[in-house]
GROMACS .gro file of C-alpha atoms in nm:
model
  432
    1UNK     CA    1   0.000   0.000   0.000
    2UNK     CA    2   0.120   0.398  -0.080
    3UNK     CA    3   0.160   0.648   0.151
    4UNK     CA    4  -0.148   0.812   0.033
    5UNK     CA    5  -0.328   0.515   0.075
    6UNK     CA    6  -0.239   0.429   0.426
    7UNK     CA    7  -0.334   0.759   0.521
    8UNK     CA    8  -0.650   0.781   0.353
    9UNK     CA    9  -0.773   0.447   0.496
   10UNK     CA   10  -0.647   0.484   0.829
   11UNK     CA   11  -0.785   0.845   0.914
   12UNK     CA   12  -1.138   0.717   0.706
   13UNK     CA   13  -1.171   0.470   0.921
   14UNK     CA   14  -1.107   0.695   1.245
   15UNK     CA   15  -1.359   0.956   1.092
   16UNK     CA   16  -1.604   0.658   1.022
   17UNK     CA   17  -1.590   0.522   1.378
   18UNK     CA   18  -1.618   0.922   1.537
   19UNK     CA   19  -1.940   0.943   1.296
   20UNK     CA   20  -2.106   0.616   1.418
   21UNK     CA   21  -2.036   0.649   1.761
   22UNK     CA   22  -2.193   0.984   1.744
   23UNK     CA   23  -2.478   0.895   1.562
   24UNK     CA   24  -2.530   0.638   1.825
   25UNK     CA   25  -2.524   0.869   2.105
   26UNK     CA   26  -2.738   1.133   1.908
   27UNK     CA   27  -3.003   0.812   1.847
   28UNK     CA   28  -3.021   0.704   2.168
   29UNK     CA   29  -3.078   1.106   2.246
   30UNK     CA   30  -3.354   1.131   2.075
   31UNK     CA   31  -3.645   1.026   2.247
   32UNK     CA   32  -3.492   1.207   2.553
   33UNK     CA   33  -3.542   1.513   2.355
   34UNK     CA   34  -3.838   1.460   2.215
   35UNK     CA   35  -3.994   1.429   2.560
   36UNK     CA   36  -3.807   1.722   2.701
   37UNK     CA   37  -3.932   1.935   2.419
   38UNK     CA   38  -4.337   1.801   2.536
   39UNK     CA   39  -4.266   1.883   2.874
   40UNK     CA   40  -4.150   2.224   2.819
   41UNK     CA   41  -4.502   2.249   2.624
   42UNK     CA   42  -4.712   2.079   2.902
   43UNK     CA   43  -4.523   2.286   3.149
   44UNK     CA   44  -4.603   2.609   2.994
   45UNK     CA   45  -4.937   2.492   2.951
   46UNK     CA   46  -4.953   2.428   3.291
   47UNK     CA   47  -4.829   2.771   3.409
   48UNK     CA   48  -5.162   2.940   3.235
   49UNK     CA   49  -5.415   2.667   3.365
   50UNK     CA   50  -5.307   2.702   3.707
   51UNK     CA   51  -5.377   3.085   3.721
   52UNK     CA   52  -5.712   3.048   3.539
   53UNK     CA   53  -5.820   2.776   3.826
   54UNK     CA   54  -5.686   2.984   4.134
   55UNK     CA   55  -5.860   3.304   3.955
   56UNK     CA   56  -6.218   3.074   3.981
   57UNK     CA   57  -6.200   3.034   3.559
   58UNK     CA   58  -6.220   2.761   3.371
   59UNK     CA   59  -5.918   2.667   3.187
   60UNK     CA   60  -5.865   2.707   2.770
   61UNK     CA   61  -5.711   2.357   2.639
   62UNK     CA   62  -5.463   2.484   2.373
   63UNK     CA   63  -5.513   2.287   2.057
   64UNK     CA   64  -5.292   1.900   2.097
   65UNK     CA   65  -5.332   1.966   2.473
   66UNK     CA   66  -5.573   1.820   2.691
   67UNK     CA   67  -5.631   2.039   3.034
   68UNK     CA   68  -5.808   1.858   3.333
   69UNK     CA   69  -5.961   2.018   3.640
   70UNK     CA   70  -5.946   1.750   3.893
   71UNK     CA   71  -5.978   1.682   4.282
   72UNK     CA   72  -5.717   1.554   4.518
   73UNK     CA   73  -5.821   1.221   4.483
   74UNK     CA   74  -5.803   1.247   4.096
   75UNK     CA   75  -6.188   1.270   4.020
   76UNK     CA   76  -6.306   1.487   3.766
   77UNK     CA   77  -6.452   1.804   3.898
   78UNK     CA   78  -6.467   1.993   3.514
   79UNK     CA   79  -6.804   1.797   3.393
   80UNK     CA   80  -6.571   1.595   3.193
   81UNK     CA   81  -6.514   1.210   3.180
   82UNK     CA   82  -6.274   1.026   3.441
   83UNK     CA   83  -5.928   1.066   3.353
   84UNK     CA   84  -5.684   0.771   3.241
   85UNK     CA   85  -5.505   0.794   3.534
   86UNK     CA   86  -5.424   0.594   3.843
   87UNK     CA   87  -5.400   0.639   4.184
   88UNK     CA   88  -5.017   0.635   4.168
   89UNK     CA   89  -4.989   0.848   3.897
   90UNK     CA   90  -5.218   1.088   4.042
   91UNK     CA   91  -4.987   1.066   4.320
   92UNK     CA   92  -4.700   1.149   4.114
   93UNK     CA   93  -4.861   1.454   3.938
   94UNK     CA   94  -4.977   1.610   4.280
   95UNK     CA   95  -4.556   1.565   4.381
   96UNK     CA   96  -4.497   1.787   4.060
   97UNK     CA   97  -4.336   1.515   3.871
   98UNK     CA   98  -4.445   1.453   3.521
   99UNK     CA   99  -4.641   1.102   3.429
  100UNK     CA  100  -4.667   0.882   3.096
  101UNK     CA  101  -4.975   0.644   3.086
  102UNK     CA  102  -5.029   0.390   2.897
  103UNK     CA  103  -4.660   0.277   2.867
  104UNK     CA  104  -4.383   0.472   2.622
  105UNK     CA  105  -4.548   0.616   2.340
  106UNK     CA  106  -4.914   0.750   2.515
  107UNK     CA  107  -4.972   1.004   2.677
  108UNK     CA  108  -4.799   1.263   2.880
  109UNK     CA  109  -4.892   1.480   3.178
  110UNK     CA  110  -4.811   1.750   3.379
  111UNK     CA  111  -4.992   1.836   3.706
  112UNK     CA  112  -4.984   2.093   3.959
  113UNK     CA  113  -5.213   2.140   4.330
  114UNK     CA  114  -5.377   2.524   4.323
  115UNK     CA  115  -5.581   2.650   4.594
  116UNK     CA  116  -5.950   2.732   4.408
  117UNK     CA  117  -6.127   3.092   4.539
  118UNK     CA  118  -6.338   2.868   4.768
  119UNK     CA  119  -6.038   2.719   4.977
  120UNK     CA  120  -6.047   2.393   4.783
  121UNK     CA  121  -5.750   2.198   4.661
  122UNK     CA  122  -5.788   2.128   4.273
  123UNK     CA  123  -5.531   1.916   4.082
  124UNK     CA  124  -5.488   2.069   3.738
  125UNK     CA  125  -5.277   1.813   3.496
  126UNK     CA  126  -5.266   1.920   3.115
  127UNK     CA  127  -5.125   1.617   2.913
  128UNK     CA  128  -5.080   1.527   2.510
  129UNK     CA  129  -5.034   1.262   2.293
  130UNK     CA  130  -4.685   1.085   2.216
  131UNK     CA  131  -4.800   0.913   1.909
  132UNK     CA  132  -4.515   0.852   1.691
  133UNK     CA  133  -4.267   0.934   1.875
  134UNK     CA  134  -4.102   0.584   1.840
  135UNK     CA  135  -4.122   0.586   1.486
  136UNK     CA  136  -3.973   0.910   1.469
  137UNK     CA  137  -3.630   0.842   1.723
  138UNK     CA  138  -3.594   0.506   1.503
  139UNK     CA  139  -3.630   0.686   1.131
  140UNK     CA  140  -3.393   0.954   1.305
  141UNK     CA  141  -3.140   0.737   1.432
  142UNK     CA  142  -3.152   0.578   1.059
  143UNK     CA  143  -3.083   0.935   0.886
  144UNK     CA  144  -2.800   0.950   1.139
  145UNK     CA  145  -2.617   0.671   1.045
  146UNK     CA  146  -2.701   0.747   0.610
  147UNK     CA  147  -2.539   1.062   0.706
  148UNK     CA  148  -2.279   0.899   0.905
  149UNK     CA  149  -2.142   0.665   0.691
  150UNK     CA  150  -2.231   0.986   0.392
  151UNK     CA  151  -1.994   1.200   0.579
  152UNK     CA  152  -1.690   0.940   0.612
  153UNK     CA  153  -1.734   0.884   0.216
  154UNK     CA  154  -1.717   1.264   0.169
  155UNK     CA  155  -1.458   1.270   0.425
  156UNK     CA  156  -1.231   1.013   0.215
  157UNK     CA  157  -1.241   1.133  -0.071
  158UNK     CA  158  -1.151   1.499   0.070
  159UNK     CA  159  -0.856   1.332   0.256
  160UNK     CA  160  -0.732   1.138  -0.046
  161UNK     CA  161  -0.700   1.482  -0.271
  162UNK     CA  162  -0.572   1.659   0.050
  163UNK     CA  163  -0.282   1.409   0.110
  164UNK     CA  164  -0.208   1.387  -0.266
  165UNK     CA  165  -0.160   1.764  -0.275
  166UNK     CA  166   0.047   1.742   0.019
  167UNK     CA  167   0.268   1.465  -0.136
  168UNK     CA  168   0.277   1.633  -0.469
  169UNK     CA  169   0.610   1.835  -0.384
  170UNK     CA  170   0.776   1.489  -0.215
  171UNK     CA  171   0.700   1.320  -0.613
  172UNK     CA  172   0.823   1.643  -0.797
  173UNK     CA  173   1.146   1.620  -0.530
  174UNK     CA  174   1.201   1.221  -0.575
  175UNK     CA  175   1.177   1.301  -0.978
  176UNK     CA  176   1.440   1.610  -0.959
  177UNK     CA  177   1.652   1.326  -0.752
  178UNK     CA  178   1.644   1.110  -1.032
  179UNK     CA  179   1.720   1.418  -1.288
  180UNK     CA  180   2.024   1.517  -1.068
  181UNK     CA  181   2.336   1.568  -1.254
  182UNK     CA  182   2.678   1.461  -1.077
  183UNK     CA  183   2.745   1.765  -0.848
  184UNK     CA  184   2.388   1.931  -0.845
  185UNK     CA  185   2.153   1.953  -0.571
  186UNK     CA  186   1.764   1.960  -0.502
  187UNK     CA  187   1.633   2.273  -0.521
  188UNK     CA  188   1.327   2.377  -0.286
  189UNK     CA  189   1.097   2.649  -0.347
  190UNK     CA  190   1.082   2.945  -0.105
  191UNK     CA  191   0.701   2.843  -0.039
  192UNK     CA  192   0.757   2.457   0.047
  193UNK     CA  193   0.669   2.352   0.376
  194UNK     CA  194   0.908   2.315   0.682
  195UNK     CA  195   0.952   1.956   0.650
  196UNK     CA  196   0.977   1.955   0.301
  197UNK     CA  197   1.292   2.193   0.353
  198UNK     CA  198   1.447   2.019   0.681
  199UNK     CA  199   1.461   1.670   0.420
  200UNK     CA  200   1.540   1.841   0.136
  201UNK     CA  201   1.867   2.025   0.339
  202UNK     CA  202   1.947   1.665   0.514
  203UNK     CA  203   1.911   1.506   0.158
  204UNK     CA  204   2.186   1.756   0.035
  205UNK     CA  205   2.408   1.663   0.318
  206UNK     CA  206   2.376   1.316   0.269
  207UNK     CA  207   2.464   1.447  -0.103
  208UNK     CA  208   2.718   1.612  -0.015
  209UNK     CA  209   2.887   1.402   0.212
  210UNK     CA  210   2.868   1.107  -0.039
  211UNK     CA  211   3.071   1.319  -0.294
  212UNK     CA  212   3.367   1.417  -0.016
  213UNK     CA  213   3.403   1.022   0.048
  214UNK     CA  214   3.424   0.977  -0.325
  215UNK     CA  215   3.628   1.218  -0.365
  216UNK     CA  216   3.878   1.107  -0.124
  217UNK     CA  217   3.860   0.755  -0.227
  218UNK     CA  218   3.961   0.879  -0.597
  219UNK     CA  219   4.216   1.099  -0.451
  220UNK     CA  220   4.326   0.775  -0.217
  221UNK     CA  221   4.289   0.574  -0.535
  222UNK     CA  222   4.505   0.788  -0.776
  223UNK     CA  223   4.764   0.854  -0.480
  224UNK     CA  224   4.736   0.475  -0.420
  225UNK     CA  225   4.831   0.379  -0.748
  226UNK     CA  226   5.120   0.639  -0.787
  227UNK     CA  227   5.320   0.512  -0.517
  228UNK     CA  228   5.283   0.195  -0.588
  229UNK     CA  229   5.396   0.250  -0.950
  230UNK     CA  230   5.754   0.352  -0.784
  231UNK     CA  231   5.873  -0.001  -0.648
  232UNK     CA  232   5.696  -0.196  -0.872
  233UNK     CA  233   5.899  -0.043  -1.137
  234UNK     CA  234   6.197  -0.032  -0.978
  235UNK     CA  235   6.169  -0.447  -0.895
  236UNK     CA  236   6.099  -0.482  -1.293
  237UNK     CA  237   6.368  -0.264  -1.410
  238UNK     CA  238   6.600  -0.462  -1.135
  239UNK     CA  239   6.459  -0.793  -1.231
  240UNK     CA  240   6.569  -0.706  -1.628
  241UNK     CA  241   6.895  -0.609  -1.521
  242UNK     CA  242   7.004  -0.888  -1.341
  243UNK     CA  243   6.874  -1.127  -1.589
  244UNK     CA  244   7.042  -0.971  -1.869
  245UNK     CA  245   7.319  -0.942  -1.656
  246UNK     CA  246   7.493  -1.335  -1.557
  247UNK     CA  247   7.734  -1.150  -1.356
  248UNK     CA  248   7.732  -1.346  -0.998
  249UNK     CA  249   7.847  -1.050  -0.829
  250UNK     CA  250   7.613  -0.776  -0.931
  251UNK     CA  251   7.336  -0.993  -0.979
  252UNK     CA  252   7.358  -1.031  -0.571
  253UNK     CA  253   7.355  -0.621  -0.574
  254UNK     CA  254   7.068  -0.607  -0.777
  255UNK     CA  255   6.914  -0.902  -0.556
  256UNK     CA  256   7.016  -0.679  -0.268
  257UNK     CA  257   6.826  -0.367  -0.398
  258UNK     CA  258   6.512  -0.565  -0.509
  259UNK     CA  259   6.458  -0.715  -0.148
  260UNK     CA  260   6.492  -0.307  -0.034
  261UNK     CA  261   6.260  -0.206  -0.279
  262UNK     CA  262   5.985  -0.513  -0.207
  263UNK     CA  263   6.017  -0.421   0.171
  264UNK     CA  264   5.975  -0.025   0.110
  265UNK     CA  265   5.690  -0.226  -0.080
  266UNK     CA  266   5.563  -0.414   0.163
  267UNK     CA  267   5.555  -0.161   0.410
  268UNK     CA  268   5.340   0.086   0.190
  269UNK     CA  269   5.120  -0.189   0.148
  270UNK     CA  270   5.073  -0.212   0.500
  271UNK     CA  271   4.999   0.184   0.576
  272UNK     CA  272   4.741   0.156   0.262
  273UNK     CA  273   4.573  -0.134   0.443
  274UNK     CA  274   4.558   0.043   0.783
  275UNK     CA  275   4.421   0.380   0.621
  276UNK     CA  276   4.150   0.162   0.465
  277UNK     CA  277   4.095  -0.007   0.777
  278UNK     CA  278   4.056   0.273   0.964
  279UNK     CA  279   3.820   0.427   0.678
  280UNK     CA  280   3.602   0.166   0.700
  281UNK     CA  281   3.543   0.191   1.126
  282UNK     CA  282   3.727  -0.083   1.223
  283UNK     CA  283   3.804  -0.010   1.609
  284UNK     CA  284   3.983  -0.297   1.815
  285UNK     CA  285   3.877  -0.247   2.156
  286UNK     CA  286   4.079   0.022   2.403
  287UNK     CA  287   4.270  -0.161   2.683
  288UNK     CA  288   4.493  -0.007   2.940
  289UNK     CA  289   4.860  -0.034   2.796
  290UNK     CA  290   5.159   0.131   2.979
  291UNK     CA  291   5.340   0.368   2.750
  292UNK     CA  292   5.663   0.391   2.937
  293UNK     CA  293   5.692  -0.017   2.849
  294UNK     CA  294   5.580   0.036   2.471
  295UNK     CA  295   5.764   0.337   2.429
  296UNK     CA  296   6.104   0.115   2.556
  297UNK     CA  297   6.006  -0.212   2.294
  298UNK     CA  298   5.954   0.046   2.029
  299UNK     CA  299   6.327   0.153   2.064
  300UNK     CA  300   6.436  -0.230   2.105
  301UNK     CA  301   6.232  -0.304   1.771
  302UNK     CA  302   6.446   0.001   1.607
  303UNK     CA  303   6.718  -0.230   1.681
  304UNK     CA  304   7.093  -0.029   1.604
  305UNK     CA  305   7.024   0.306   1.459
  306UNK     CA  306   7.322   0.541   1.278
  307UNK     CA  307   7.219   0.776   1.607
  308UNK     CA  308   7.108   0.647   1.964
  309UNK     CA  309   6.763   0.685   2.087
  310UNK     CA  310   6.721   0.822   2.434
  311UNK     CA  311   6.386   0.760   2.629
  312UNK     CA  312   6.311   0.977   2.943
  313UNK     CA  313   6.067   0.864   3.128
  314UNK     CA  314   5.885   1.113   3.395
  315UNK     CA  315   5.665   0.871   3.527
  316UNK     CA  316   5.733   0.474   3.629
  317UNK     CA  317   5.371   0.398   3.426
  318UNK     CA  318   5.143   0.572   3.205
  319UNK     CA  319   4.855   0.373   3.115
  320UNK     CA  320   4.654   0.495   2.757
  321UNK     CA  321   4.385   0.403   2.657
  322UNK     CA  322   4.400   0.205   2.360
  323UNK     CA  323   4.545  -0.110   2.139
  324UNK     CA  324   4.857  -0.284   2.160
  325UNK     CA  325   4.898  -0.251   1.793
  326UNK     CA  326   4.780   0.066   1.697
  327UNK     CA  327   5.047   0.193   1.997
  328UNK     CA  328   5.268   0.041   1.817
  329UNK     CA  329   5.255   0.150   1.459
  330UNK     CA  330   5.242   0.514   1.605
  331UNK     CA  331   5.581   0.484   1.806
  332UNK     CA  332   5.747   0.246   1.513
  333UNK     CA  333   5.632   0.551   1.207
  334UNK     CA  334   5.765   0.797   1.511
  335UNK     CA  335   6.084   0.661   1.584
  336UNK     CA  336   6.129   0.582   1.202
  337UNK     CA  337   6.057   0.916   1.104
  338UNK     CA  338   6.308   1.080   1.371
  339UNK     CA  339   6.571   0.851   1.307
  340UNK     CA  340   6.556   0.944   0.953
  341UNK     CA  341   6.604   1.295   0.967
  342UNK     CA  342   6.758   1.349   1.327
  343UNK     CA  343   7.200   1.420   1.344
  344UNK     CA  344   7.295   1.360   1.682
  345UNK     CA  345   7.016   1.155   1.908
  346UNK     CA  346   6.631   1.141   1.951
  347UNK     CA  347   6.468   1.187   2.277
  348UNK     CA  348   6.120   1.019   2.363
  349UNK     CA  349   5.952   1.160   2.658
  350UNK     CA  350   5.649   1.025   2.824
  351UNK     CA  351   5.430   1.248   3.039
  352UNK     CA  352   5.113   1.140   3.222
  353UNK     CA  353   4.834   1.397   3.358
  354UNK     CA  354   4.522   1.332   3.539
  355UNK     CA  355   4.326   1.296   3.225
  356UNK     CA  356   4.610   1.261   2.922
  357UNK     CA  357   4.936   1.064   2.855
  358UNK     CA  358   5.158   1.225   2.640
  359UNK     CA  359   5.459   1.118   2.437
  360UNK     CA  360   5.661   1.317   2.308
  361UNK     CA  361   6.004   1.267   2.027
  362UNK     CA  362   6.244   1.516   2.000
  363UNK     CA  363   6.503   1.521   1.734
  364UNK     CA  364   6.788   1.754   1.622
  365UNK     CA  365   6.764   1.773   1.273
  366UNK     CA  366   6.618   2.057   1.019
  367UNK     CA  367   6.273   2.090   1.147
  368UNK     CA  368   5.925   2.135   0.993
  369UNK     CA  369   5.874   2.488   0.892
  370UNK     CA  370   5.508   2.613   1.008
  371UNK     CA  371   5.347   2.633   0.642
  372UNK     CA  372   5.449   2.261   0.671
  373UNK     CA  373   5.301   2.175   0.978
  374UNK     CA  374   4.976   2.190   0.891
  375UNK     CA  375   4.971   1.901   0.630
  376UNK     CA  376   5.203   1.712   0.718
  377UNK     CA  377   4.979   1.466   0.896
  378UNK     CA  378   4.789   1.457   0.492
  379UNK     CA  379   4.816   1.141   0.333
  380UNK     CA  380   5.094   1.091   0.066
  381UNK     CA  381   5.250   1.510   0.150
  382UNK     CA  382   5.599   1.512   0.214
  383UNK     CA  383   5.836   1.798   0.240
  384UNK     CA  384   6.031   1.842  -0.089
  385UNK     CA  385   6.267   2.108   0.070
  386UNK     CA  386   6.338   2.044   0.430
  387UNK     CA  387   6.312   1.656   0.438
  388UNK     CA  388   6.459   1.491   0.207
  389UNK     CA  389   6.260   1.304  -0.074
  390UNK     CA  390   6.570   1.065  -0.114
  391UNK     CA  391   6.437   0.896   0.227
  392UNK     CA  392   6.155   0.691   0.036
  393UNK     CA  393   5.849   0.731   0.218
  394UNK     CA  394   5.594   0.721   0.086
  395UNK     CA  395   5.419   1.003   0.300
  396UNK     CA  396   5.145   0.752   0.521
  397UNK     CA  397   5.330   0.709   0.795
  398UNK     CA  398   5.245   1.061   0.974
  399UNK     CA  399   4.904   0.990   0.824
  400UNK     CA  400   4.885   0.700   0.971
  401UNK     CA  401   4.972   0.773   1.320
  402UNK     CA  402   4.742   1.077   1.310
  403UNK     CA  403   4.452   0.827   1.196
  404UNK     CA  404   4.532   0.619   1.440
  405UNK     CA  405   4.520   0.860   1.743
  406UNK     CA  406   4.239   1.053   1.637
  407UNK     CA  407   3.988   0.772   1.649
  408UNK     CA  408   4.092   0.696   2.000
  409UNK     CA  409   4.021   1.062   2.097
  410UNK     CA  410   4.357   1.234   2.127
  411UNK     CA  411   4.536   1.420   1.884
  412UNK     CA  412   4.901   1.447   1.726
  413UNK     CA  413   5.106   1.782   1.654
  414UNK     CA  414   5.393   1.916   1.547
  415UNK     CA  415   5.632   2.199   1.649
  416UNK     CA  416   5.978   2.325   1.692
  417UNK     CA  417   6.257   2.094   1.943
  418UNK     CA  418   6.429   2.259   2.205
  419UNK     CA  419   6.706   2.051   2.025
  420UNK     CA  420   6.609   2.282   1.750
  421UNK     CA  421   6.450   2.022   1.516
  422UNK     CA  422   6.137   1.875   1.543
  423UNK     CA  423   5.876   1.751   1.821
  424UNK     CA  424   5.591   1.550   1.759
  425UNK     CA  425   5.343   1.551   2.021
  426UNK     CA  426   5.081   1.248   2.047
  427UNK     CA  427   4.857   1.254   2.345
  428UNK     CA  428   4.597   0.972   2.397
  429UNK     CA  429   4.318   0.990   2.663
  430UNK     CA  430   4.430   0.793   3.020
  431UNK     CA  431   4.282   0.467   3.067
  432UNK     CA  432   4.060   0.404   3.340
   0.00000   0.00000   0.00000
């Protein structure tokens, strides 16, 4: 079932149920009100008889209404025959309540005790017919339902045109979605409802965040593809050489160079496999891991290093919160990057706070100018000036460790070393 449909049926059938239930209740209300409208006619009937017997007159019957002069005991006393009424219900009409003889549908009285001129007590009871009045609540709790079940078709149809023409912008919108050209958006007019406009706006953000993932998977693509190019090329070029080349001794040079160029390889296939990892929400759960103790098998994995690595610690532990491995690939891409551009040492300092741990690697070398600094942590940007390209990275590994840490809720920068090179910061929320 459509929209439209749903909506018709369901608030038809709440208008149909409203409509019965009231014509039900206005049925059952009619004989009610039929009776109340006699009695304020017998009543007012009444009012004028009363004063005509206390003034010593004799009554006028009003044409329908029957007006009897009677005594206390219900006799006659107006030369007219015996009334159709028994002792209880003369009772009742002397208590100035009214009185219906001969069952529903009779004949209904008023009745009233005056005081005649000669000291006597007269009962004066003025009463009409209620012939028909069953027919009439049934035929009108008939024309109540007819109009009932008149008013829910009119009803239905009026809701079915209302909700098309409040679903006619949501077509015209889902047909401009289908017209949309690579870049555009849906347009809404000035004059369109608020909820119209709140989807419409969410739509384009949906739109528009769509396009800034694609565009950063091309980007990630193309970059992707031209790093790879580098090694793989290399290995072929290597691979030609030492095949055309029988000589034992710089075939194991070339064989040398290969295996360095299938590692730098290898690693860059690694970082792209992270990145995507990471792109795609893959988040190992946090534990508590001690810093100070990764921070010291970081430098032991760096093994011997053309300059020595110094670790001052400030604190016995420093717990992060976070995984094993993703503490690892920071401090590895950290103490790679150091060692690579560092002259004399590099100094890894851990810090702990009451809410942040902190690590921090100093190293001596040129530095990363501040119009640098900024996108450094950018996938596949390296500095072409300061730090040298000749290193081979491949510009993931800062990218990388920023990735990493940001999804755990710190954040990585970079500034100037008191050494005079470079500091990179990392600080990762404290575990428990």
């Amino acid at each position: 079932m459509s929209l439209r449909l749903r909506i018709t049926a369901l608030a038809t059938a709440v208008t149909l149920a409203c409509l019965l239930g009231l014509a039900t209740v206005a049925g059952r209300g009619l004989g009610p009100l039929l009776t109340d409208a006699v009695d304020d006619e017998l009543q007012e009937a009444l009012g004028g008889a009363t004063r005509a017997v206390a003034a010593g007159d004799a009554p006028v019957s009003p044409d329908g209404l029957e007006v009897r002069v009677l005594d206390t005991a219900g006799g006659p006393v107006d030369d007219g025959p015996p009334p159709a009424l028994t002792r209880a219900e003369v009772r009742t009409l002397k208590a100035g309540t009214p009185a219906t003889t001969g069952g529903r549908g009779s004949v209904r009285w008023h009745g009233a005790v005056v005081t005649a001129p000669d000291g006597s007590q007269r009962l004066v009871a003025v009463g009409t017919g209620l012939v028909g009045q069953d027919a009439a609540e049934a035929s009108g709790s008939r024309w109540l339902l007819v109009t009932a079940l008149v008013g829910t078709v009119v009803a239905g149809v009026a809701i079915w045109f209302a909700v098309g023409s409040a679903l006619r912008p949501v077509a015209r919108m889902r047909r401009s979605v289908r017209r949309l050209a690579p870049g555009a958006r849906i347009e809404v007019p000035d004059a369109a409802a608020g909820e119209l406009r709140a989807l419409a706006d969410d739509f384009n953000a949906l739109l528009d965040q769509q396009d800034a993932t694609a565009e950063r998977l091309r980007r990630f693509t193309g970059d992707a593809a031209h790093e790879l190019r580098s090694p793989v090329a290399s290995i072929r070029v290597l691979s030609e050489v030492a095949a055309a080349n029988p000589d034992p001794e710089l075939s194991q040079e070339v064989h040398a160079d290969v295996l360095t160029e299938a590692e730098r390889l290898s690693a860059l296939l690694d970082g792209l496999l992270a990145l995507a990892r990471s792109d795609a929400g893959e988040l190992p759960p946090a534990d508590s891991v001690d810093l100070v103790g990764e921070v010291r098998a970081a430098v032991d994995r760096a093994g011997e290093q053309p300059v020595p690595i110094v670790v001052n610690a400030m604190t016995g532990r420093a717990w992060a919160a976070a995984a094993h491995t993703e503490i690892e690939l920071v401090l590895d891409n950290l103490l790679r990057n150091a060692c690579r551009y560092t002259r004399t040492r590099v100094v890894v300092s851990v810090l702990a706070s009451r809410s942040t741990v902190r690590v921090l690697v100093d190293d001596d070398g040129l530095g990363v100018r501040p119009e640098h600094r900024s996108k450094i942590f950018d996938r596949f940007y390296r500095v072409s000036d300061d730090r040298a390209r000749a290193s081979g990275g491949a510009g993931l590994g800062l990218a990388l460790v920023a990735e990493l840490v940001r999804r755990r809720g710190g954040r990585v920068a970079v500034g100037e070393s008191p050494d005079g090179g470079a500091r990179f910061t990392v600080v990762w929320p404290r575990a428990g």
